[in-house]
Amino acid sequence: MNVLVTGGAGFIGSNFVRLLLHQRPDWRVTVLDKLTYAGNPANLDDLKTSSRFTFYKGDICDGSLMEKLIPPQDAVVNFAAETHVDRSLTGADDFLRTAVLGTNTMLEIIQRHPAIRYIQISTDEVYGSLEEGSATEASPLVPRNPYSASKAGGDLLALSYKESFGLDVLITRSSNNFGPYQYPEKVMPLFITNLLEGKPVPLYGDGLNIRDWLFVEDNCHAILTVLEHGASGHIYNIGAGNEMPNITVTKMILEALNQPESMIRMVEDRPGHDRRYSLVSDKMRLLGWKPEAAFRDQLEATVAWYRENPVWWESLKSGAFKEYYRKMYEERKGYYE
Ligand code: NAD
Ligand code: TYD
């Protein structure tokens, strides 16, 4: 198998490439990544020496580059996206460009090479905020922020190529991932690294928003299962059933780092903050997938990884990140009160 992983220098993509190279010893993996602020070649450092691994810096919207990279592949797995909801609230052009136009660029090429399997990596956020019940793959798409709207746009476009041209398109929609190599703007690595630096943790609103936490390696196993065994044209929800209010997760992180609850700052809420995401993942389970371990163990392993790899995250939290943090948090109501 030859697999192109777009966005493979990001958090989930790099974990997925590692899984492929370790568990599929005869597969060749090509990574194409734009290396935005969130893309990091260091995420792939341990894989660089493999003769089955090739890296290209580039943009999925670049038709002539993609025209060279896609045709020799058996499959394309598209992780490339702008991924932070908070950033999408202050400007979403790049979100739309990558999620919609970039997806279209690749599918137009695959239209001329229809044997290639295309996996679109999407999110539970496209189903919107669910006060009760859980979303199945047939639930309506009700995205409520520019990030999730851009992802829903990419999903619908990908499905349209299945309907219009019979392409071998599949979609995975996972819940919130956590684990090693996650850029420290997202809640888990932000809180863990803040505490390691002796800084407080800024919890939005009343802290009762609910997310379903999925360990990144479990998600990567699920995506590999879909790549190998998924039915063409199908959507697969991937959730681990770890639904928890943010305050509960925050207290577990504090406990794992032996820190007091006084480190929590209740700050002004995110505008339009989705209250709850929840998935029915029966279809994925029918393919034989399930999470490998308990949430608490995976959380503790994640905390340990950030504790043991300060060199990886300290550089990411310097430079432009300091300005981002000042604007996003230090000027926010509640941070210093
Ligand atoms: P990330 O921000 O860590 O990585 C995204 C990667 O895409 C980066 O390496 C970036 O450089 C690259 N990229 C961005 N625009 C590009 C472009 N135009 N061309 C090529 N590369 C580009 O994100 P992540 O958390 O690893 O998420 C990966 C995918 O999974 C995204 O599509 C995201 O929507 C989806 N997802 C993430 C989560 C989560 O909890 N992190 C949950 C569900 C779905
Ligand atoms: P995040 O990691 O940004 O993922 P998403 O918004 O895609 O779910 O946030 C996860 C949850 O944590 C979400 O309910 C918002 C909340 N949150 C905070 O309370 N404080 C923070 O500093 C961040 C980044 C998020």
Short mmCIF file of C-alpha atoms and ligand atoms in Angstrom, two decimals:
data_model
loop_
_atom_site.label_atom_id
_atom_site.label_comp_id
_atom_site.label_asym_id
_atom_site.label_seq_id
_atom_site.Cartn_x
_atom_site.Cartn_y
_atom_site.Cartn_z
CA MET A 1 0.00 0.00 0.00
CA ASN A 2 1.07 3.56 -0.76
CA VAL A 3 -0.70 6.06 1.48
CA LEU A 4 -0.63 9.86 1.32
CA VAL A 5 -1.30 11.49 4.69
CA THR A 6 -2.13 15.18 4.33
CA GLY A 7 -1.74 17.25 7.49
CA GLY A 8 0.55 14.47 8.73
CA ALA A 9 2.82 16.84 10.71
CA GLY A 10 -0.05 17.81 13.02
CA PHE A 11 -1.24 16.12 16.19
CA ILE A 12 -3.46 13.26 15.01
CA GLY A 13 -1.80 12.94 11.59
CA SER A 14 1.66 12.36 13.08
CA ASN A 15 0.31 9.75 15.50
CA PHE A 16 -1.40 8.05 12.54
CA VAL A 17 1.79 8.01 10.43
CA ARG A 18 3.67 6.47 13.40
CA LEU A 19 1.00 3.76 13.69
CA LEU A 20 1.13 2.95 9.96
CA LEU A 21 4.93 2.69 9.84
CA HIS A 22 5.01 0.51 12.97
CA GLN A 23 2.06 -1.75 12.27
CA ARG A 24 2.12 -2.09 8.46
CA PRO A 25 5.77 -2.97 7.70
CA ASP A 26 5.28 -3.14 3.93
CA TRP A 27 3.38 0.14 3.51
CA ARG A 28 4.94 3.33 2.18
CA VAL A 29 3.76 6.60 3.72
CA THR A 30 4.06 10.04 2.14
CA VAL A 31 3.26 13.08 4.28
CA LEU A 32 2.23 16.40 2.74
CA ASP A 33 1.91 19.26 5.21
CA LYS A 34 1.85 23.04 4.90
CA LEU A 35 3.58 23.42 8.27
CA THR A 36 1.25 26.10 9.57
CA TYR A 37 1.80 27.29 13.16
CA ALA A 38 0.24 23.95 14.23
CA GLY A 39 2.29 21.73 11.91
CA ASN A 40 5.58 20.61 13.39
CA PRO A 41 8.28 18.50 11.69
CA ALA A 42 9.51 17.51 15.17
CA ASN A 43 6.33 15.44 15.53
CA LEU A 44 7.82 13.08 12.93
CA ASP A 45 11.48 13.18 14.06
CA ASP A 46 11.62 9.53 15.13
CA LEU A 47 10.26 8.40 11.72
CA LYS A 48 12.59 10.36 9.43
CA THR A 49 15.10 7.54 9.04
CA SER A 50 12.55 5.06 7.69
CA SER A 51 13.07 4.30 3.99
CA ARG A 52 9.26 3.90 3.74
CA PHE A 53 8.61 7.51 4.80
CA THR A 54 8.73 10.65 2.63
CA PHE A 55 7.87 14.21 3.63
CA TYR A 56 6.80 17.14 1.42
CA LYS A 57 6.11 20.65 2.60
CA GLY A 58 3.13 22.02 0.68
CA ASP A 59 -0.52 23.01 0.56
CA ILE A 60 -3.42 20.70 -0.31
CA CYS A 61 -4.86 23.64 -2.31
CA ASP A 62 -1.83 23.54 -4.64
CA GLY A 63 -3.28 21.61 -7.61
CA SER A 64 -0.02 21.08 -9.49
CA LEU A 65 1.77 19.70 -6.42
CA MET A 66 -1.16 17.43 -5.52
CA GLU A 67 -1.29 16.27 -9.16
CA LYS A 68 2.23 14.86 -8.66
CA LEU A 69 1.63 13.33 -5.24
CA ILE A 70 -1.83 11.75 -5.49
CA PRO A 71 -1.82 9.51 -8.61
CA PRO A 72 0.78 6.96 -7.35
CA GLN A 73 -1.21 6.40 -4.13
CA ASP A 74 -3.63 3.64 -3.16
CA ALA A 75 -5.21 5.86 -0.52
CA VAL A 76 -5.30 9.47 0.70
CA VAL A 77 -6.09 10.21 4.34
CA ASN A 78 -6.85 13.91 4.77
CA PHE A 79 -6.09 15.38 8.21
CA ALA A 80 -5.16 18.84 6.85
CA ALA A 81 -7.24 21.59 8.46
CA GLU A 82 -7.20 24.66 10.63
CA THR A 83 -8.43 23.15 13.86
CA HIS A 84 -8.85 25.62 16.71
CA VAL A 85 -12.39 26.88 17.37
CA ASP A 86 -11.17 29.98 19.27
CA ARG A 87 -9.01 31.05 16.30
CA SER A 88 -11.90 30.48 13.87
CA LEU A 89 -13.88 33.07 15.84
CA THR A 90 -11.40 35.81 14.91
CA GLY A 91 -11.02 34.96 11.19
CA ALA A 92 -12.04 31.86 9.27
CA ASP A 93 -10.68 32.37 5.72
CA ASP A 94 -7.93 29.77 6.10
CA PHE A 95 -10.38 27.35 7.73
CA LEU A 96 -12.64 27.47 4.69
CA ARG A 97 -9.83 27.51 2.15
CA THR A 98 -8.24 24.32 3.47
CA ALA A 99 -11.37 22.40 4.51
CA VAL A 100 -13.44 23.16 1.41
CA LEU A 101 -11.19 24.25 -1.46
CA GLY A 102 -8.32 21.96 -0.44
CA THR A 103 -10.67 18.98 -0.25
CA ASN A 104 -12.03 19.88 -3.67
CA THR A 105 -8.53 20.15 -5.17
CA MET A 106 -7.75 16.59 -4.08
CA LEU A 107 -11.10 15.10 -5.10
CA GLU A 108 -10.89 16.60 -8.59
CA ILE A 109 -7.59 14.75 -9.03
CA ILE A 110 -8.95 11.50 -7.56
CA GLN A 111 -11.87 11.76 -10.00
CA ARG A 112 -9.30 10.97 -12.71
CA HIS A 113 -7.83 8.11 -10.60
CA PRO A 114 -10.96 6.51 -9.12
CA ALA A 115 -9.20 3.43 -7.70
CA ILE A 116 -7.79 5.63 -4.93
CA ARG A 117 -9.59 5.40 -1.58
CA TYR A 118 -10.14 8.82 0.08
CA ILE A 119 -10.69 9.20 3.83
CA GLN A 120 -11.88 12.59 5.08
CA ILE A 121 -11.03 13.12 8.76
CA SER A 122 -13.89 15.02 10.36
CA THR A 123 -15.35 15.78 13.75
CA ASP A 124 -18.35 15.29 16.03
CA GLU A 125 -18.63 19.10 16.07
CA VAL A 126 -20.48 19.02 12.71
CA TYR A 127 -23.55 17.65 14.55
CA GLY A 128 -23.66 20.80 16.68
CA SER A 129 -24.42 21.13 20.37
CA LEU A 130 -26.65 18.36 21.74
CA GLU A 131 -28.53 19.15 24.96
CA GLU A 132 -29.61 15.51 25.11
CA GLY A 133 -29.25 12.28 23.12
CA SER A 134 -26.34 11.29 20.90
CA ALA A 135 -25.63 11.78 17.19
CA THR A 136 -25.65 8.86 14.78
CA GLU A 137 -24.04 9.10 11.35
CA ALA A 138 -27.51 9.98 9.97
CA SER A 139 -28.09 12.92 12.32
CA PRO A 140 -28.45 16.37 10.76
CA LEU A 141 -25.40 18.62 10.47
CA VAL A 142 -25.89 21.73 12.63
CA PRO A 143 -22.41 23.30 12.95
CA ARG A 144 -22.44 26.41 15.15
CA ASN A 145 -18.98 27.94 14.82
CA PRO A 146 -16.82 28.76 11.78
CA TYR A 147 -14.48 25.79 12.44
CA SER A 148 -17.26 23.21 12.53
CA ALA A 149 -19.04 24.89 9.61
CA SER A 150 -15.85 24.58 7.55
CA LYS A 151 -15.57 20.89 8.47
CA ALA A 152 -19.23 20.24 7.58
CA GLY A 153 -18.59 21.94 4.22
CA GLY A 154 -15.66 19.59 3.54
CA ASP A 155 -17.73 16.55 4.53
CA LEU A 156 -20.64 17.43 2.25
CA LEU A 157 -18.31 18.13 -0.62
CA ALA A 158 -16.54 14.78 -0.16
CA LEU A 159 -19.88 12.95 -0.10
CA SER A 160 -20.97 14.78 -3.25
CA TYR A 161 -18.05 13.17 -5.12
CA LYS A 162 -19.31 9.77 -4.02
CA GLU A 163 -22.82 10.57 -5.31
CA SER A 164 -21.79 12.36 -8.50
CA PHE A 165 -18.82 10.27 -9.62
CA GLY A 166 -18.87 7.08 -7.52
CA LEU A 167 -15.55 7.86 -5.84
CA ASP A 168 -14.38 5.66 -2.96
CA VAL A 169 -14.93 8.30 -0.26
CA LEU A 170 -15.28 7.60 3.49
CA ILE A 171 -15.56 9.97 6.46
CA THR A 172 -14.58 9.55 10.10
CA ARG A 173 -16.10 11.86 12.72
CA SER A 174 -14.32 11.57 16.04
CA SER A 175 -14.82 13.27 19.35
CA ASN A 176 -12.16 15.40 21.13
CA ASN A 177 -8.73 13.74 20.97
CA PHE A 178 -5.97 13.98 23.57
CA GLY A 179 -2.47 12.54 23.87
CA PRO A 180 1.16 13.18 22.87
CA TYR A 181 2.11 15.86 20.28
CA GLN A 182 -1.06 18.00 20.65
CA TYR A 183 -0.39 21.70 20.03
CA PRO A 184 -0.69 23.45 23.41
CA GLU A 185 -3.56 25.77 22.44
CA LYS A 186 -6.07 22.91 22.97
CA VAL A 187 -7.46 22.50 26.45
CA MET A 188 -5.63 19.39 27.67
CA PRO A 189 -2.05 20.26 26.63
CA LEU A 190 -2.65 23.93 27.54
CA PHE A 191 -3.72 23.03 31.08
CA ILE A 192 -1.03 20.38 31.60
CA THR A 193 1.82 22.58 30.36
CA ASN A 194 0.50 25.67 32.19
CA LEU A 195 0.60 23.71 35.45
CA LEU A 196 4.10 22.44 34.67
CA GLU A 197 5.08 26.11 34.22
CA GLY A 198 3.39 27.13 37.49
CA LYS A 199 0.61 29.05 35.67
CA PRO A 200 -3.15 28.88 36.33
CA VAL A 201 -5.63 27.08 34.05
CA PRO A 202 -8.37 29.20 32.39
CA LEU A 203 -11.72 27.36 32.41
CA TYR A 204 -14.40 28.85 30.16
CA GLY A 205 -17.86 29.79 31.45
CA ASP A 206 -19.26 27.58 34.21
CA GLY A 207 -16.94 24.67 33.34
CA LEU A 208 -19.92 22.41 32.68
CA ASN A 209 -19.56 22.03 28.92
CA ILE A 210 -19.29 18.37 28.02
CA ARG A 211 -16.82 16.69 25.65
CA ASP A 212 -16.28 12.97 24.96
CA TRP A 213 -12.53 12.33 25.35
CA LEU A 214 -10.80 9.95 22.92
CA PHE A 215 -7.15 8.92 23.24
CA VAL A 216 -5.37 9.78 19.99
CA GLU A 217 -3.97 6.25 19.53
CA ASP A 218 -7.50 4.83 19.78
CA ASN A 219 -8.64 7.25 17.09
CA CYS A 220 -5.69 6.27 14.87
CA HIS A 221 -6.54 2.57 15.23
CA ALA A 222 -10.14 3.39 14.28
CA ILE A 223 -9.04 5.35 11.19
CA LEU A 224 -6.80 2.45 10.10
CA THR A 225 -9.76 0.08 10.56
CA VAL A 226 -11.92 2.34 8.38
CA LEU A 227 -9.17 2.58 5.75
CA GLU A 228 -8.87 -1.22 5.55
CA HIS A 229 -12.42 -2.38 6.25
CA GLY A 230 -14.81 0.58 5.93
CA ALA A 231 -17.62 0.49 3.39
CA SER A 232 -17.32 2.92 0.50
CA GLY A 233 -19.43 6.07 0.89
CA HIS A 234 -19.95 5.48 4.63
CA ILE A 235 -19.47 7.76 7.62
CA TYR A 236 -18.06 6.39 10.89
CA ASN A 237 -18.50 8.10 14.25
CA ILE A 238 -15.57 7.49 16.63
CA GLY A 239 -16.23 8.15 20.31
CA ALA A 240 -14.91 6.38 23.41
CA GLY A 241 -17.86 7.10 25.69
CA ASN A 242 -15.81 9.31 28.04
CA GLU A 243 -18.32 12.17 28.27
CA MET A 244 -17.33 14.58 31.01
CA PRO A 245 -17.82 18.22 32.03
CA ASN A 246 -14.65 20.28 31.58
CA ILE A 247 -14.42 20.91 35.33
CA THR A 248 -14.13 17.15 35.96
CA VAL A 249 -11.32 16.76 33.43
CA THR A 250 -9.59 19.83 34.89
CA LYS A 251 -9.71 18.37 38.41
CA MET A 252 -8.29 15.08 37.14
CA ILE A 253 -5.38 16.95 35.51
CA LEU A 254 -4.78 18.90 38.75
CA GLU A 255 -4.78 15.64 40.69
CA ALA A 256 -2.36 13.95 38.27
CA LEU A 257 0.05 16.88 38.76
CA ASN A 258 -0.58 17.20 42.49
CA GLN A 259 -1.84 20.78 42.15
CA PRO A 260 -4.53 22.60 44.19
CA GLU A 261 -7.94 23.66 42.81
CA SER A 262 -6.92 27.28 43.45
CA MET A 263 -5.00 27.02 40.13
CA ILE A 264 -8.34 27.18 38.28
CA ARG A 265 -9.40 30.59 36.87
CA MET A 266 -13.06 30.76 35.82
CA VAL A 267 -12.80 33.05 32.78
CA GLU A 268 -15.32 34.64 30.42
CA ASP A 269 -16.98 32.06 28.18
CA ARG A 270 -16.17 31.38 24.50
CA PRO A 271 -18.82 33.03 22.30
CA GLY A 272 -21.40 30.46 21.10
CA HIS A 273 -19.66 27.75 23.18
CA ASP A 274 -21.20 24.38 22.22
CA ARG A 275 -22.58 22.83 25.40
CA ARG A 276 -22.25 19.15 24.67
CA TYR A 277 -21.06 16.76 21.99
CA SER A 278 -22.10 13.11 22.06
CA LEU A 279 -21.76 10.28 19.56
CA VAL A 280 -23.28 6.86 18.92
CA SER A 281 -20.26 4.82 17.75
CA ASP A 282 -22.00 1.45 17.22
CA LYS A 283 -21.03 1.30 13.54
CA MET A 284 -17.34 1.60 14.43
CA ARG A 285 -17.72 -1.06 17.13
CA LEU A 286 -19.31 -3.40 14.56
CA LEU A 287 -16.03 -3.16 12.62
CA GLY A 288 -14.38 -4.63 15.73
CA TRP A 289 -12.87 -1.40 17.12
CA LYS A 290 -12.88 -0.38 20.76
CA PRO A 291 -10.75 1.89 22.97
CA GLU A 292 -7.68 0.11 24.35
CA ALA A 293 -7.64 1.42 27.93
CA ALA A 294 -9.48 3.36 30.62
CA PHE A 295 -9.67 7.17 30.38
CA ARG A 296 -7.85 7.79 33.68
CA ASP A 297 -4.86 5.66 32.59
CA GLN A 298 -4.72 7.41 29.20
CA LEU A 299 -4.92 10.82 30.87
CA GLU A 300 -2.11 9.92 33.28
CA ALA A 301 0.03 8.66 30.37
CA THR A 302 -0.63 11.95 28.57
CA VAL A 303 0.35 14.04 31.61
CA ALA A 304 3.51 11.94 31.94
CA TRP A 305 4.39 12.51 28.25
CA TYR A 306 4.21 16.32 28.60
CA ARG A 307 6.16 16.15 31.86
CA GLU A 308 8.89 14.12 30.14
CA ASN A 309 9.02 16.16 26.91
CA PRO A 310 9.38 19.84 27.90
CA VAL A 311 11.71 20.50 24.97
CA TRP A 312 8.86 19.65 22.58
CA TRP A 313 6.31 22.08 24.05
CA GLU A 314 8.45 24.86 25.57
CA SER A 315 9.51 26.07 22.12
CA LEU A 316 5.86 26.03 20.93
CA LYS A 317 4.81 28.23 23.87
CA SER A 318 7.46 30.88 23.14
CA GLY A 319 7.44 33.55 20.39
CA ALA A 320 4.05 34.22 18.75
CA PHE A 321 2.27 31.97 21.26
CA LYS A 322 3.03 34.42 24.09
CA GLU A 323 1.15 37.19 22.24
CA TYR A 324 -1.72 34.78 21.50
CA TYR A 325 -1.88 33.82 25.18
CA ARG A 326 -1.85 37.44 26.33
CA LYS A 327 -4.74 38.41 24.05
CA MET A 328 -6.76 35.21 24.48
CA TYR A 329 -6.32 34.80 28.26
CA GLU A 330 -4.46 37.50 30.17
CA GLU A 331 -6.86 40.17 28.84
CA ARG A 332 -9.88 37.95 29.46
CA LYS A 333 -12.36 38.73 32.21
CA GLY A 334 -11.68 36.46 35.18
CA TYR A 335 -8.01 35.62 34.50
CA TYR A 336 -6.60 38.05 37.08
CA GLU A 337 -9.69 38.41 39.31
P1 NAD B 1 -3.56 20.02 14.01
O1 NAD B 1 -3.94 21.46 13.97
O2 NAD B 1 -2.64 19.52 15.06
O3 NAD B 1 -2.92 19.60 12.60
C1 NAD B 1 -3.39 20.05 11.36
C2 NAD B 1 -2.25 19.88 10.35
O4 NAD B 1 -2.73 20.28 9.06
C3 NAD B 1 -1.03 20.76 10.66
O5 NAD B 1 0.14 19.98 10.58
C4 NAD B 1 -1.05 21.82 9.57
O6 NAD B 1 0.23 22.30 9.22
C5 NAD B 1 -1.71 21.05 8.43
N1 NAD B 1 -2.36 21.92 7.45
C6 NAD B 1 -3.23 22.95 7.69
N2 NAD B 1 -3.63 23.50 6.52
C7 NAD B 1 -3.01 22.80 5.53
C8 NAD B 1 -3.04 22.88 4.12
N3 NAD B 1 -3.76 23.81 3.48
N4 NAD B 1 -2.30 22.00 3.40
C9 NAD B 1 -1.54 21.06 4.03
N5 NAD B 1 -1.47 20.94 5.38
C10 NAD B 1 -2.20 21.80 6.11
O7 NAD B 1 -4.94 19.25 14.02
P2 NAD B 1 -5.34 17.81 14.59
O8 NAD B 1 -5.88 17.98 15.94
O9 NAD B 1 -4.24 16.84 14.33
O10 NAD B 1 -6.58 17.48 13.64
C11 NAD B 1 -6.39 16.71 12.45
C12 NAD B 1 -7.74 16.52 11.78
O11 NAD B 1 -8.63 15.86 12.69
C13 NAD B 1 -8.44 17.84 11.41
O12 NAD B 1 -9.05 17.67 10.16
C14 NAD B 1 -9.46 18.03 12.50
O13 NAD B 1 -10.57 18.76 12.03
C15 NAD B 1 -9.82 16.60 12.83
N6 NAD B 1 -10.30 16.37 14.21
C16 NAD B 1 -9.53 16.75 15.27
C17 NAD B 1 -9.98 16.49 16.56
C18 NAD B 1 -9.16 16.84 17.77
O14 NAD B 1 -9.65 16.67 18.90
N7 NAD B 1 -7.94 17.30 17.64
C19 NAD B 1 -11.21 15.86 16.77
C20 NAD B 1 -11.97 15.49 15.64
C21 NAD B 1 -11.49 15.74 14.36
P1 TYD B 2 -10.79 22.68 22.82
O1 TYD B 2 -9.60 21.90 23.23
O2 TYD B 2 -10.55 24.06 22.25
O3 TYD B 2 -11.63 21.78 21.82
P2 TYD B 2 -13.11 22.03 21.18
O4 TYD B 2 -13.51 23.44 21.40
O5 TYD B 2 -12.83 21.74 19.74
O6 TYD B 2 -14.01 21.05 21.85
O7 TYD B 2 -11.75 22.86 24.07
C1 TYD B 2 -12.30 21.73 24.75
C2 TYD B 2 -13.24 22.25 25.80
O8 TYD B 2 -12.49 22.99 26.78
C3 TYD B 2 -14.27 23.22 25.25
O9 TYD B 2 -15.51 23.04 25.94
C4 TYD B 2 -13.70 24.58 25.57
C5 TYD B 2 -12.94 24.34 26.86
N1 TYD B 2 -11.75 25.20 27.05
C6 TYD B 2 -11.56 25.90 28.25
O10 TYD B 2 -12.38 25.83 29.18
N2 TYD B 2 -10.42 26.65 28.39
C7 TYD B 2 -9.50 26.76 27.41
O11 TYD B 2 -8.48 27.48 27.60
C8 TYD B 2 -9.69 26.04 26.18
C9 TYD B 2 -8.69 26.12 25.06
C10 TYD B 2 -10.84 25.28 26.05
#
